[in-house]
Coordinates of C-alpha atoms in Angstrom, one line a residue:
M1 CA 178.9 38.8 90.4
L2 CA 176.4 38.5 87.6
L3 CA 175.0 35.9 89.0
C4 CA 174.2 37.4 91.8
F5 CA 172.7 40.5 90.9
A6 CA 170.1 38.5 88.5
K7 CA 169.7 35.8 91.2
Y8 CA 168.5 39.6 93.6
Q9 CA 167.2 41.1 89.9
L10 CA 164.7 37.5 89.5
F11 CA 163.9 38.2 94.0
M12 CA 162.7 41.2 93.2
E13 CA 160.7 40.7 90.6
I14 CA 159.2 37.8 92.6
L15 CA 158.3 40.3 95.6
T16 CA 156.6 42.6 93.0
D17 CA 154.5 40.8 91.5
I18 CA 153.2 39.4 95.3
G19 CA 152.6 43.4 96.1
L20 CA 150.4 43.5 93.3
L21 CA 148.9 40.6 93.8
V22 CA 148.2 41.7 97.2
V23 CA 147.2 44.9 96.5
G24 CA 145.3 43.6 94.2
A25 CA 143.5 41.8 97.0
L26 CA 142.9 43.8 98.6
L27 CA 141.3 46.5 96.1
G28 CA 139.1 43.9 95.2
I29 CA 138.0 43.2 99.1
G30 CA 137.6 46.8 99.5
S31 CA 135.4 47.6 96.3
S32 CA 133.0 44.2 97.6
G33 CA 132.7 45.1 100.7
T34 CA 132.0 48.8 99.3
F35 CA 128.5 47.6 96.7
W36 CA 127.7 45.3 99.6
W37 CA 126.7 48.3 102.1
V38 CA 126.0 50.2 99.5
Q39 CA 123.4 48.5 98.4
S40 CA 122.4 46.9 101.5
H41 CA 122.2 50.6 103.1
Y42 CA 121.2 53.0 100.4
W43 CA 119.8 50.4 97.4
V44 CA 117.7 49.2 99.5
P45 CA 113.6 49.3 99.7
K46 CA 112.1 51.6 102.4
I47 CA 108.7 51.3 104.2
R48 CA 106.9 52.6 107.1
F49 CA 103.9 51.0 108.9
S50 CA 100.5 52.7 110.3
E51 CA 100.8 53.0 113.8
E52 CA 97.2 52.2 114.0
I53 CA 94.7 49.4 112.6
A54 CA 91.4 50.8 111.4
E55 CA 88.2 49.5 111.2
Y56 CA 85.6 49.6 109.2
E57 CA 82.4 49.8 109.3
I58 CA 80.0 49.1 106.9
K59 CA 75.9 48.0 106.3
G60 CA 74.5 44.8 108.2
D61 CA 77.2 45.6 111.4
R62 CA 79.5 44.7 110.0
S63 CA 83.7 45.7 109.3
F64 CA 86.4 45.0 108.5
F65 CA 90.3 45.6 109.7
Q66 CA 93.2 47.3 107.8
C67 CA 96.8 48.6 108.6
A68 CA 98.6 50.1 105.8
F69 CA 101.9 51.0 104.9
E70 CA 103.9 53.5 102.7
N71 CA 106.3 53.3 99.7
V72 CA 108.6 55.8 101.6
G73 CA 112.4 55.1 99.8
K74 CA 113.6 56.4 96.3
R75 CA 112.7 53.5 93.8
E76 CA 109.8 50.9 93.2
I77 CA 109.3 48.7 95.3
I78 CA 108.6 44.8 92.9
D79 CA 107.1 41.4 94.0
L80 CA 105.3 42.4 97.4
D81 CA 105.2 39.3 99.5
I82 CA 103.4 40.4 102.5
Q83 CA 102.2 37.9 105.6
V84 CA 99.5 38.9 108.6
R85 CA 100.7 36.5 111.6
I86 CA 98.3 36.9 114.3
G87 CA 100.5 35.3 117.9
I88 CA 97.9 34.4 120.8
Q89 CA 100.0 34.0 124.8
G90 CA 98.4 32.1 127.4
F91 CA 95.4 30.4 124.8
L92 CA 93.7 27.9 127.9
G93 CA 96.7 28.0 130.6
A94 CA 99.6 27.7 128.1
T95 CA 102.6 29.5 129.1
G96 CA 104.4 30.5 124.8
W97 CA 102.9 32.4 122.0
A98 CA 100.9 30.5 118.8
Y99 CA 101.6 32.0 116.1
H100 CA 99.9 31.8 112.9
T101 CA 100.0 33.3 109.2
V102 CA 96.1 34.0 107.8
S103 CA 95.1 35.0 104.3
S104 CA 94.9 38.7 103.6
N105 CA 93.8 41.1 100.5
A106 CA 96.8 41.6 99.5
S107 CA 99.8 38.7 100.0
R108 CA 101.0 39.3 96.9
V109 CA 101.5 42.8 95.1
P110 CA 103.7 43.2 92.1
Q111 CA 104.7 47.1 92.3
L112 CA 104.6 49.8 94.7
A113 CA 105.5 53.4 93.3
Q114 CA 107.4 56.0 95.3
S115 CA 105.6 57.5 97.8
K116 CA 102.2 55.5 96.5
R117 CA 100.8 53.1 99.5
R118 CA 98.7 49.8 100.3
R119 CA 96.1 48.8 102.7
V120 CA 96.1 45.4 103.7
R121 CA 93.1 43.6 105.3
V122 CA 94.1 41.5 108.4
F123 CA 90.6 40.5 109.1
D124 CA 87.2 40.9 107.5
T125 CA 83.8 39.9 109.1
R126 CA 81.8 39.0 106.1
E127 CA 84.5 36.4 106.1
T128 CA 85.6 33.0 106.5
I129 CA 89.5 33.5 107.7
Q130 CA 91.5 31.0 105.6
F131 CA 94.9 30.5 107.8
L132 CA 98.3 29.7 105.7
D133 CA 99.5 27.8 108.7
A134 CA 96.9 26.8 111.3
P135 CA 97.1 27.1 114.9
S136 CA 96.3 23.7 117.6
K137 CA 92.8 22.7 116.7
S138 CA 90.9 24.0 119.6
L139 CA 92.7 27.5 119.1
R140 CA 91.6 27.4 115.4
E141 CA 87.3 26.7 116.7
E142 CA 87.9 29.4 119.0
I143 CA 89.4 32.1 116.1
E144 CA 86.1 30.7 114.0
K145 CA 83.9 31.2 116.2
C146 CA 85.3 35.0 116.4
T147 CA 83.4 38.0 114.9
S148 CA 86.0 40.4 115.2
L149 CA 89.6 40.8 115.0
R150 CA 89.2 42.7 118.6
D151 CA 87.2 38.9 119.9
V152 CA 91.1 37.5 118.6
L153 CA 93.2 39.9 120.3
Q154 CA 90.5 38.9 123.7
L155 CA 91.3 34.5 123.6
G156 CA 94.6 34.9 125.6
Q157 CA 96.2 36.8 128.1
D158 CA 98.3 38.9 125.4
A159 CA 97.8 38.6 121.3
A160 CA 98.6 40.8 119.0
V161 CA 98.5 41.6 115.1
R162 CA 102.0 41.6 112.5
V163 CA 102.6 42.9 109.9
H164 CA 105.6 41.4 107.0
V165 CA 106.6 42.9 103.6
F166 CA 109.6 41.1 102.0
G167 CA 110.1 42.6 98.4
Y168 CA 113.0 44.0 95.9
D169 CA 114.1 47.2 94.9
A170 CA 113.9 47.8 91.3
F171 CA 117.1 49.0 90.9
S172 CA 119.3 46.9 92.4
G173 CA 117.4 44.3 93.6
A174 CA 118.1 43.9 97.3
R175 CA 115.2 41.9 98.7
K176 CA 114.2 43.1 102.2
H177 CA 112.4 42.5 105.3
F178 CA 109.8 44.8 107.6
K179 CA 108.1 44.3 110.1
S180 CA 104.9 46.6 111.6
R181 CA 105.2 48.0 115.1
E182 CA 102.9 44.9 117.1
Y183 CA 99.2 45.6 117.2
R184 CA 97.9 45.3 120.1
I185 CA 93.6 45.6 120.9
D186 CA 94.4 49.3 121.8
E187 CA 95.8 49.9 118.9
I188 CA 92.2 49.3 117.1
R189 CA 90.4 52.1 115.4
K190 CA 87.3 53.0 113.6
G191 CA 88.1 54.6 111.1
T192 CA 90.3 55.0 108.1
F193 CA 93.4 56.0 106.7
N194 CA 94.0 59.4 105.2
G195 CA 97.3 58.2 104.3
L196 CA 99.1 56.6 107.0
D197 CA 96.8 58.0 110.1
V198 CA 92.9 56.2 111.1
V199 CA 90.5 59.1 110.8
Q200 CA 87.2 59.8 110.7
N201 CA 84.9 61.5 108.5
S202 CA 81.6 61.8 106.7
R203 CA 82.2 58.4 104.9
F204 CA 83.2 56.1 108.5
K205 CA 79.6 54.5 107.8
V206 CA 78.3 53.8 104.6

């Protein structure tokens, strides 16, 4: 009888240990899942882009084209990586899209405080376009002949500019990728930015 009781007691202790292990594992998984959800949905950067590209005219019939974005999150964004991608469809009868990345005035930004904005120059008629990943030789040569972003966006049957922003939340270290809308030629307007809106004012031409 005593032997049976001892075996029963040992069996119950083993079951208790297994139960504690299972509960601990479930709590660990639940805690990790909760932390991941909070980090992915709350402790992350938040950005809003302008709806249009501004064409800012300067002396000598020159101009530059820029979009803007704002940190609309609750914390600072650090170590921003900004890429300007241009896609052209149907160049010289091609059926697909040809994409390339170009250099801008804001490829790397160390920090962007809450509610602050950044303008990204996507094309400048005063400077030679710099390719970070060049398209085909024939397309590259045609782009280099263009004197305006509008010219670039008319090289194929369709074309668009999109700005990509990668940044880290200053508190959690979570990194997130944002992308603007695809700006087409109809989304280019002469003017400058007031916030994220393209407007015309007395300083429109300088």
